[in-house]
Short mmCIF file of C-alpha atoms in Angstrom, two decimals:
data_model
loop_
_atom_site.label_atom_id
_atom_site.label_comp_id
_atom_site.label_asym_id
_atom_site.label_seq_id
_atom_site.Cartn_x
_atom_site.Cartn_y
_atom_site.Cartn_z
CA UNK A 3 45.10 151.85 124.16
CA UNK A 4 46.20 148.62 125.75
CA UNK A 5 46.27 148.47 129.46
CA UNK A 6 50.11 148.17 129.48
CA UNK A 7 51.14 150.66 127.01
CA UNK A 8 48.88 152.83 129.12
CA UNK A 9 51.12 152.60 132.33
CA UNK A 10 53.89 153.34 130.02
CA UNK A 11 52.10 156.51 128.88
CA UNK A 12 51.52 157.50 132.22
CA UNK A 13 55.40 156.48 133.73
CA UNK A 14 56.36 159.06 130.86
CA UNK A 15 53.28 161.41 131.94
CA UNK A 16 54.42 161.89 135.25
CA UNK A 17 58.14 161.93 135.00
CA UNK A 18 57.59 164.68 132.34
CA UNK A 19 55.90 166.20 135.05
CA UNK A 20 58.63 166.24 137.31
CA UNK A 21 61.03 167.98 135.66
CA UNK A 22 58.44 170.92 134.65
CA UNK A 23 57.78 169.74 131.62
CA UNK A 24 54.54 167.78 129.69
CA UNK A 25 53.42 164.89 127.70
CA UNK A 26 51.42 165.62 124.15
CA UNK A 27 49.82 163.28 122.89
CA UNK A 28 48.88 163.13 119.34
CA UNK A 29 46.52 160.15 117.75
CA UNK A 30 48.29 158.88 114.84
CA UNK A 31 48.07 155.40 114.20
CA UNK A 32 44.98 154.65 113.03
CA UNK A 33 43.65 155.81 109.83
CA UNK A 34 40.33 156.89 111.11
CA UNK A 35 40.70 159.21 113.87
CA UNK A 36 38.40 157.91 116.45
CA UNK A 37 35.99 161.45 117.32
CA UNK A 38 35.94 161.18 113.11
CA UNK A 39 33.89 158.02 113.68
CA UNK A 40 30.05 157.36 113.63
CA UNK A 41 30.46 155.15 116.62
CA UNK A 42 32.44 155.24 119.98
CA UNK A 43 35.03 152.67 120.13
CA UNK A 44 33.58 151.43 123.30
CA UNK A 45 29.90 150.95 120.63
CA UNK A 46 32.64 150.04 117.77
CA UNK A 47 30.08 147.22 115.16
CA UNK A 48 31.39 143.69 115.00
CA UNK A 49 32.68 141.70 113.20
CA UNK A 50 34.99 143.92 111.34
CA UNK A 51 32.86 143.86 108.19
CA UNK A 52 30.33 145.53 110.33
CA UNK A 53 32.79 148.38 110.87
CA UNK A 54 34.00 148.37 107.25
CA UNK A 55 30.06 149.17 106.01
CA UNK A 56 29.37 152.03 108.24
CA UNK A 57 31.94 153.40 107.37
CA UNK A 58 32.22 153.35 104.04
CA UNK A 59 28.74 152.78 103.29
CA UNK A 60 26.68 154.79 106.08
CA UNK A 61 28.19 157.06 106.98
CA UNK A 62 31.08 157.84 104.48
CA UNK A 63 33.96 158.65 107.32
CA UNK A 64 36.48 160.86 105.20
CA UNK A 65 40.73 160.36 106.15
CA UNK A 66 41.98 163.56 107.59
CA UNK A 67 44.93 164.64 105.93
CA UNK A 68 48.51 164.72 106.65
CA UNK A 69 49.83 167.28 109.28
CA UNK A 70 52.46 169.74 107.35
CA UNK A 71 55.90 168.64 107.79
CA UNK A 72 57.46 170.61 110.65
CA UNK A 73 60.56 173.16 109.47
CA UNK A 74 63.22 174.64 111.26
CA UNK A 75 62.95 178.02 112.72
CA UNK A 76 63.73 180.60 110.02
CA UNK A 77 66.60 183.14 112.24
CA UNK A 78 70.05 181.49 111.98
CA UNK A 79 70.28 181.46 115.93
CA UNK A 80 66.84 179.34 116.20
CA UNK A 81 67.96 176.58 114.15
CA UNK A 82 71.40 176.09 114.88
CA UNK A 83 70.01 175.78 118.78
CA UNK A 84 67.26 173.10 117.42
CA UNK A 85 69.96 171.51 115.78
CA UNK A 86 72.25 171.29 118.69
CA UNK A 87 69.19 169.55 120.64
CA UNK A 88 68.77 167.16 117.82
CA UNK A 89 72.47 166.04 118.10
CA UNK A 90 72.36 166.17 122.13
CA UNK A 91 68.72 163.76 121.78
CA UNK A 92 71.09 161.30 119.60
CA UNK A 93 74.61 161.42 121.25
CA UNK A 94 71.90 160.10 124.53
CA UNK A 95 70.40 157.58 122.54
CA UNK A 96 71.02 153.90 124.74
CA UNK A 97 73.85 151.96 122.42
CA UNK A 98 72.41 148.04 121.70
CA UNK A 99 74.62 146.63 123.63
CA UNK A 100 73.11 148.56 127.16
CA UNK A 101 70.23 147.34 126.33
CA UNK A 102 71.44 143.87 126.62
CA UNK A 103 71.82 142.87 122.96
CA UNK A 104 75.08 140.47 123.08
CA UNK A 105 77.86 141.41 120.75
CA UNK A 106 76.96 138.32 117.98
CA UNK A 107 73.54 139.60 117.86
CA UNK A 108 75.11 142.85 117.27
CA UNK A 109 76.71 141.45 114.61
CA UNK A 110 74.57 139.06 113.21
CA UNK A 111 73.69 139.56 109.61
CA UNK A 112 70.50 139.48 108.06
CA UNK A 113 69.22 135.63 105.97
CA UNK A 114 69.63 136.18 102.41
CA UNK A 115 66.36 134.07 102.00
CA UNK A 116 64.47 137.05 103.91
CA UNK A 117 61.75 138.33 102.33
CA UNK A 118 63.47 142.45 102.67
CA UNK A 119 67.06 143.76 104.68
CA UNK A 120 64.61 146.36 106.69
CA UNK A 121 65.57 149.21 107.46
CA UNK A 122 63.83 151.65 110.47
CA UNK A 123 63.39 154.86 110.35
CA UNK A 124 61.27 156.95 108.34
CA UNK A 125 63.75 157.92 105.63
CA UNK A 126 63.60 154.07 105.07
CA UNK A 127 60.28 153.73 105.32
CA UNK A 128 59.10 156.73 103.25
CA UNK A 129 61.74 154.65 100.23
CA UNK A 130 59.65 151.51 101.80
CA UNK A 131 56.28 153.47 100.22
CA UNK A 132 57.77 155.76 97.17
CA UNK A 133 59.21 151.91 95.95
CA UNK A 134 56.22 149.80 96.62
CA UNK A 135 53.91 152.45 95.27
CA UNK A 136 55.60 152.95 91.42
CA UNK A 137 56.51 149.15 91.05
CA UNK A 138 54.76 146.73 92.49
CA UNK A 139 50.76 148.26 93.74
CA UNK A 140 49.43 148.01 90.26
CA UNK A 141 49.00 144.61 91.45
CA UNK A 142 48.92 144.28 94.99
CA UNK A 143 45.59 142.45 95.08
CA UNK A 144 47.00 139.58 92.68
CA UNK A 145 50.22 138.52 94.35
CA UNK A 146 49.48 139.91 97.84
CA UNK A 147 49.69 136.54 98.99
CA UNK A 148 52.90 135.13 97.81
CA UNK A 149 56.02 134.38 99.68
CA UNK A 150 59.25 135.05 97.81
CA UNK A 151 60.27 138.42 97.83
CA UNK A 152 60.87 141.47 98.25
CA UNK A 153 57.38 143.44 96.12
CA UNK A 154 54.59 139.85 96.52
CA UNK A 155 52.83 142.55 99.44
CA UNK A 156 53.61 146.35 100.79
CA UNK A 157 56.25 144.97 103.71
CA UNK A 158 54.84 148.47 105.33
CA UNK A 159 53.72 146.73 108.68
CA UNK A 160 57.46 146.91 110.39
CA UNK A 161 57.56 150.51 109.84
CA UNK A 162 53.78 150.86 110.61
CA UNK A 163 54.79 149.66 113.98
CA UNK A 164 57.07 151.64 114.85
CA UNK A 165 55.47 154.93 113.88
CA UNK A 166 58.13 155.54 111.41
CA UNK A 167 55.18 156.51 108.71
CA UNK A 168 51.60 156.47 109.05
CA UNK A 169 48.64 154.94 108.11
CA UNK A 170 47.36 158.42 106.74
CA UNK A 171 50.95 159.12 104.87
CA UNK A 172 50.04 155.43 103.60
CA UNK A 173 46.75 156.34 102.54
CA UNK A 174 47.67 160.07 100.36
CA UNK A 175 50.49 158.25 98.71
CA UNK A 176 48.02 155.76 97.53
CA UNK A 177 45.27 158.28 96.42
CA UNK A 178 48.00 160.32 94.93
CA UNK A 179 49.66 157.13 92.77
CA UNK A 180 44.41 156.90 91.66
CA UNK A 181 44.19 160.82 90.58
CA UNK A 182 47.58 159.89 88.15
CA UNK A 183 46.52 156.47 87.12
CA UNK A 184 42.95 156.71 86.46
CA UNK A 185 41.19 156.42 89.50
CA UNK A 186 40.97 153.66 92.33
CA UNK A 187 41.66 150.10 91.28
CA UNK A 188 41.09 147.11 93.09
CA UNK A 189 44.63 146.83 94.06
CA UNK A 190 44.94 150.52 95.55
CA UNK A 191 41.74 149.67 97.32
CA UNK A 192 42.89 145.85 99.04
CA UNK A 193 45.78 148.26 100.30
CA UNK A 194 43.21 150.29 102.10
CA UNK A 195 41.50 147.72 102.96
CA UNK A 196 44.12 145.82 104.69
CA UNK A 197 44.89 149.51 107.20
CA UNK A 198 41.10 149.41 108.01
CA UNK A 199 41.78 146.01 109.56
CA UNK A 200 44.64 147.68 111.54
CA UNK A 201 42.18 150.01 112.18
CA UNK A 202 39.52 147.41 113.59
CA UNK A 203 42.02 145.86 115.58
CA UNK A 204 43.22 148.94 117.19
CA UNK A 205 39.39 150.21 118.38
CA UNK A 206 38.20 146.52 119.23
CA UNK A 207 41.49 146.45 122.06
CA UNK A 208 40.51 149.54 123.18
CA UNK A 209 36.53 148.08 123.08
CA UNK A 210 37.56 144.89 125.20
CA UNK A 211 40.64 146.84 127.20
CA UNK A 212 42.32 143.33 128.87
CA UNK A 213 39.49 141.18 127.63
CA UNK A 214 41.76 141.00 124.64
CA UNK A 215 43.98 138.42 126.30
CA UNK A 216 42.63 136.03 128.45
CA UNK A 217 42.33 132.76 128.04
CA UNK A 218 38.47 132.96 127.18
CA UNK A 219 38.97 135.47 125.51
CA UNK A 220 36.86 139.03 125.45
CA UNK A 221 33.76 136.79 125.09
CA UNK A 222 34.25 134.54 127.50
CA UNK A 223 34.21 131.52 125.91
CA UNK A 224 35.78 128.40 127.53
CA UNK A 225 37.44 125.52 125.34
CA UNK A 226 40.40 122.99 126.77
CA UNK A 227 43.38 123.68 125.55
CA UNK A 228 47.15 122.23 125.66
CA UNK A 229 50.33 123.17 127.12
CA UNK A 230 52.14 120.15 125.95
CA UNK A 231 55.99 121.60 126.02
CA UNK A 232 56.85 119.44 123.99
CA UNK A 233 54.12 120.17 120.99
CA UNK A 234 54.54 124.31 121.92
CA UNK A 235 59.04 123.90 121.28
CA UNK A 236 58.12 122.04 117.73
CA UNK A 237 55.78 124.58 116.07
CA UNK A 238 57.89 127.43 117.68
CA UNK A 239 61.11 125.91 115.96
CA UNK A 240 59.95 124.58 112.66
CA UNK A 241 59.99 121.25 113.62
CA UNK A 242 56.21 120.28 113.24
CA UNK A 243 57.13 117.26 110.70
CA UNK A 244 54.71 119.61 108.56
CA UNK A 245 56.49 121.61 106.02
CA UNK A 246 53.81 124.69 105.08
CA UNK A 247 54.05 125.23 109.13
CA UNK A 248 57.59 124.27 109.89
CA UNK A 249 58.95 126.53 106.79
CA UNK A 250 56.89 129.44 108.15
CA UNK A 251 58.32 129.11 111.75
CA UNK A 252 61.65 128.95 110.20
CA UNK A 253 61.23 132.01 108.46
CA UNK A 254 59.85 133.68 111.10
CA UNK A 255 63.03 132.33 113.41
CA UNK A 256 65.35 133.63 110.97
CA UNK A 257 64.31 137.41 109.93
CA UNK A 258 61.69 138.19 112.22
CA UNK A 259 59.02 138.36 109.13
CA UNK A 260 56.82 136.43 108.24
CA UNK A 261 53.65 136.58 104.86
CA UNK A 262 50.39 136.93 105.91
CA UNK A 263 49.16 134.07 104.63
CA UNK A 264 51.92 132.35 106.60
CA UNK A 265 50.53 133.97 109.89
CA UNK A 266 46.90 132.89 109.59
CA UNK A 267 47.63 129.16 108.42
CA UNK A 268 50.17 128.62 111.65
CA UNK A 269 47.86 130.22 114.06
CA UNK A 270 45.22 127.65 113.11
CA UNK A 271 47.33 124.82 113.46
CA UNK A 272 48.50 125.92 116.93
CA UNK A 273 45.07 126.41 117.83
CA UNK A 274 43.45 123.98 116.21
CA UNK A 275 45.45 121.15 115.16
CA UNK A 276 47.88 121.34 117.65
CA UNK A 277 44.91 122.34 120.48
CA UNK A 278 47.76 124.73 122.22
CA UNK A 279 47.03 127.60 124.32
CA UNK A 280 46.62 130.27 121.57
CA UNK A 281 48.89 132.79 124.14
CA UNK A 282 51.74 130.52 123.92
CA UNK A 283 51.51 131.22 119.63
CA UNK A 284 50.32 135.24 120.80
CA UNK A 285 53.46 135.88 123.17
CA UNK A 286 55.97 133.85 120.67
CA UNK A 287 54.86 136.79 118.12
CA UNK A 288 55.63 139.57 120.00
CA UNK A 289 58.70 138.56 121.20
CA UNK A 290 60.10 137.88 117.12
CA UNK A 291 58.05 140.37 114.99
CA UNK A 292 60.10 143.06 113.70
CA UNK A 293 56.49 144.47 112.97
CA UNK A 294 54.82 143.50 116.48
CA UNK A 295 51.91 145.62 117.24
CA UNK A 296 50.27 144.71 120.09
CA UNK A 297 46.50 145.02 118.87
CA UNK A 298 47.19 143.41 115.85
CA UNK A 299 48.79 140.44 116.99
CA UNK A 300 46.44 139.52 120.05
CA UNK A 301 43.01 140.92 118.10
CA UNK A 302 44.12 138.27 115.51
CA UNK A 303 45.11 135.33 117.69
CA UNK A 304 42.07 135.32 119.67
CA UNK A 305 39.87 135.35 116.58
CA UNK A 306 42.04 132.89 115.47
CA UNK A 307 41.22 130.66 118.68
CA UNK A 308 37.79 131.29 117.50
CA UNK A 309 37.13 133.23 120.76
CA UNK A 310 35.00 136.35 119.25
CA UNK A 311 32.19 135.09 119.08
CA UNK A 312 32.60 135.09 114.86
CA UNK A 313 33.41 133.42 112.38
CA UNK A 314 36.43 131.07 113.34
CA UNK A 315 38.93 130.24 110.71
CA UNK A 316 40.23 126.68 110.69
CA UNK A 317 43.03 126.30 107.53
CA UNK A 318 43.28 123.29 106.05
CA UNK A 319 47.11 122.80 105.73
CA UNK A 320 47.25 120.32 102.87
CA UNK A 321 45.55 122.15 100.46
CA UNK A 322 46.93 125.92 101.53
CA UNK A 323 50.49 124.52 100.93
CA UNK A 324 48.98 123.40 97.52
CA UNK A 325 47.24 126.53 96.31
CA UNK A 326 50.28 128.80 97.93
CA UNK A 327 53.63 126.39 97.38
CA UNK A 328 52.22 124.11 94.33
CA UNK A 329 55.67 123.39 93.16
CA UNK A 330 57.20 123.60 96.66
CA UNK A 331 59.90 126.24 96.01
CA UNK A 332 59.22 128.03 99.40
CA UNK A 333 58.92 124.90 101.54
CA UNK A 334 62.74 124.07 100.71
CA UNK A 335 63.82 127.11 101.05
CA UNK A 336 63.57 127.11 104.60
CA UNK A 337 63.66 123.19 105.00
CA UNK A 338 66.31 122.83 102.69
CA UNK A 339 66.69 118.95 104.17
CA UNK A 340 63.28 118.37 101.67
CA UNK A 341 65.49 119.51 98.50
CA UNK A 342 65.51 116.26 96.82
CA UNK A 343 61.91 115.64 97.79
CA UNK A 344 59.04 114.89 94.33
CA UNK A 345 57.41 117.66 94.39
CA UNK A 346 53.95 115.59 95.02
CA UNK A 347 55.46 114.71 97.75
CA UNK A 348 57.18 117.71 99.19
CA UNK A 349 54.31 118.94 101.90
CA UNK A 350 53.56 115.19 102.81
CA UNK A 351 56.81 113.85 102.72
CA UNK A 352 56.05 110.68 105.49
CA UNK A 353 53.83 109.45 102.73
CA UNK A 354 57.69 108.43 100.71
CA UNK A 355 58.16 104.65 100.90
CA UNK A 356 61.24 103.57 103.27
CA UNK A 357 63.73 103.42 100.11
CA UNK A 358 62.03 106.98 98.25
CA UNK A 359 63.57 108.07 101.00
CA UNK A 360 66.65 106.83 101.71
CA UNK A 361 66.51 107.68 97.73
CA UNK A 362 66.45 111.56 98.15
CA UNK A 363 68.30 111.37 101.85
CA UNK A 364 65.36 112.71 103.20
CA UNK A 365 64.92 110.02 105.71
CA UNK A 366 61.56 110.96 108.13
CA UNK A 367 62.39 111.07 111.54
CA UNK A 368 66.00 111.12 111.32
CA UNK A 369 66.79 114.13 108.33
CA UNK A 370 63.23 115.78 108.61
CA UNK A 371 60.95 115.03 111.70
CA UNK A 372 57.34 112.85 112.22
CA UNK A 373 54.07 114.94 112.25
CA UNK A 374 53.69 115.21 115.76
CA UNK A 375 50.29 114.74 115.01
CA UNK A 376 48.97 112.51 112.83
CA UNK A 377 47.38 114.71 109.71
CA UNK A 378 43.71 114.40 109.12
CA UNK A 379 42.29 114.42 106.24
CA UNK A 380 39.78 117.58 106.18
CA UNK A 381 36.29 117.32 104.57
CA UNK A 382 36.69 118.70 100.85
CA UNK A 383 35.30 121.94 102.18
CA UNK A 384 37.64 124.75 101.09
CA UNK A 385 40.50 125.31 103.38
CA UNK A 386 41.79 127.87 99.91
CA UNK A 387 41.40 131.20 101.54
CA UNK A 388 39.24 134.52 100.39
CA UNK A 389 38.59 132.29 96.69
CA UNK A 390 37.33 129.61 97.98
CA UNK A 391 33.48 129.32 97.52
CA UNK A 392 32.70 126.13 99.26
CA UNK A 393 34.64 128.03 102.73
CA UNK A 394 32.37 129.22 103.15
CA UNK A 395 29.11 126.51 102.84
CA UNK A 396 30.80 125.02 105.16
CA UNK A 397 27.94 123.93 108.22
CA UNK A 398 29.99 122.15 110.82
CA UNK A 399 33.07 120.93 111.81
CA UNK A 400 34.22 117.96 112.49
CA UNK A 401 36.29 117.14 115.78
CA UNK A 402 35.91 120.63 117.27
CA UNK A 403 33.57 121.51 120.23
CA UNK A 404 32.14 125.43 120.29
CA UNK A 405 30.81 128.49 119.43
CA UNK A 406 30.07 129.96 115.82
CA UNK A 407 30.61 128.51 112.21
CA UNK A 408 33.31 126.89 111.47
CA UNK A 409 34.42 128.59 108.23
CA UNK A 410 37.95 126.87 106.64
CA UNK A 411 40.33 129.00 105.18
CA UNK A 412 38.30 132.55 104.77
CA UNK A 413 40.09 135.70 104.43
CA UNK A 414 41.59 137.15 107.56
CA UNK A 415 44.34 140.34 107.77
CA UNK A 416 46.13 139.51 110.33
CA UNK A 417 48.81 142.50 109.97
CA UNK A 418 48.78 145.08 106.96
CA UNK A 419 51.69 143.24 104.36
#
C-alpha cells in the first residue's frame, strides 16, 4: 500500500505483460480483508481504539476462512511437470553472493544470546506457530513484555513480514486452540489484539500515503529536530551511556531482533530525550530488522514521535528498566562490561563513586560510556506500561512542546511479537 512497494508491483506487472503473462494480486497481508470493513481505508477511524471498537463492537467483522492448500495435479504427467517447474525456479534463485553479501557475512553464525535462531520459509513458520500455540500461548499476556528467551512472546513477526505465514493462519490456529481449551482467554485475545495493531498501521499507511514518511508526519506537525551525528551513532551502536537503551540497541545490531518493549523504549529515547529526527530511527530499524514491515515500522515511528495527532508515548528509561529488568540480567547480557555493577546501580552506573567503579572494573567514560545527555529525572507520573494507572493521568510534560497529551509509557504495539 506504500509508494515504493507499489512501484515495484507495477514494474513486475509490466515485465510480465511484456512476456505475455499477468500478475494476479491476492490480498493476504492483514487479518481483516478491506472489503469486509464497515469503512473504506481512506476513512479509517483513528486512533487504533476507534478502529478496534468499530470492528469488534459496532460491526463485528468476521475474519475470512483460509484458502485451501493447493495440491499437485492427480495426473502423473502433470504432477511431474509441476515438480520440474518448481525445481527450475529454485535453481534460478540468486545466491547470497549474487545479492551482494560478502563471504564473512554469509558465514556469520547466529549470536548465542539471541532469542531465537530464526529460519526462513513456510515450514519453519508453521513449526513456530505449532510450538508457541501448544506451549506458551496459555501465558502469553503475562510474559509478552519479556526480554530473554524464545517463548516470552510469539516471535511471529519475521515470518509475517516475509509472507511465510498469514495473519489469518495465526488467527485460525489460535481459534482452534480456544475450541480445544475451553474458549477464549485473555492470552488468546491479546494475540489477536496485536494482529489488529498490525492491520491498523497497514490501513493507516494506505489512508495517509507518503505523509507517513514526512518529517512533520501526516498531520503536518512541526517540531525542532536534531541531526547530531554523534548522538545518532551513539544510539545506533548502543553507546549512549544508558544501559537499558544500549542493551536493546546491541541486541538489534547483533541479531536483527528486539523485543516490542525494547522498540518502544529506544524510539522514545531517540525522539524525546535526544530529540533526534525520528526518520533516522525508522531508517535504522529498516536496515537491520529481520521482521521489517514498512507500515508497522514507519507507522509506529511517526506515532512514537508524537506526529499522528493522538497520544504521545514518552517513556521514563529508569522506571522502564526497573519494571522490566529489575535485576539487570538483560542489560548485563548485552553490555557485559557492566557485569560487576551491583544490581541497585546497574541501570545508572554513572552514579557510583569513582572508587566503586574501579572496584568492579567498570570505570564510566573508560570501560563504559558516559551518558550522551544528562539523564533527566521525570516526575512520578507512570512510565510503567499498560499496567501503570498513573500513566494516563499526566496532564502535561515538562520540557516538551507540541499538541496532544503526553502519556508516559502507555501500551502501543511496535510489532506483532
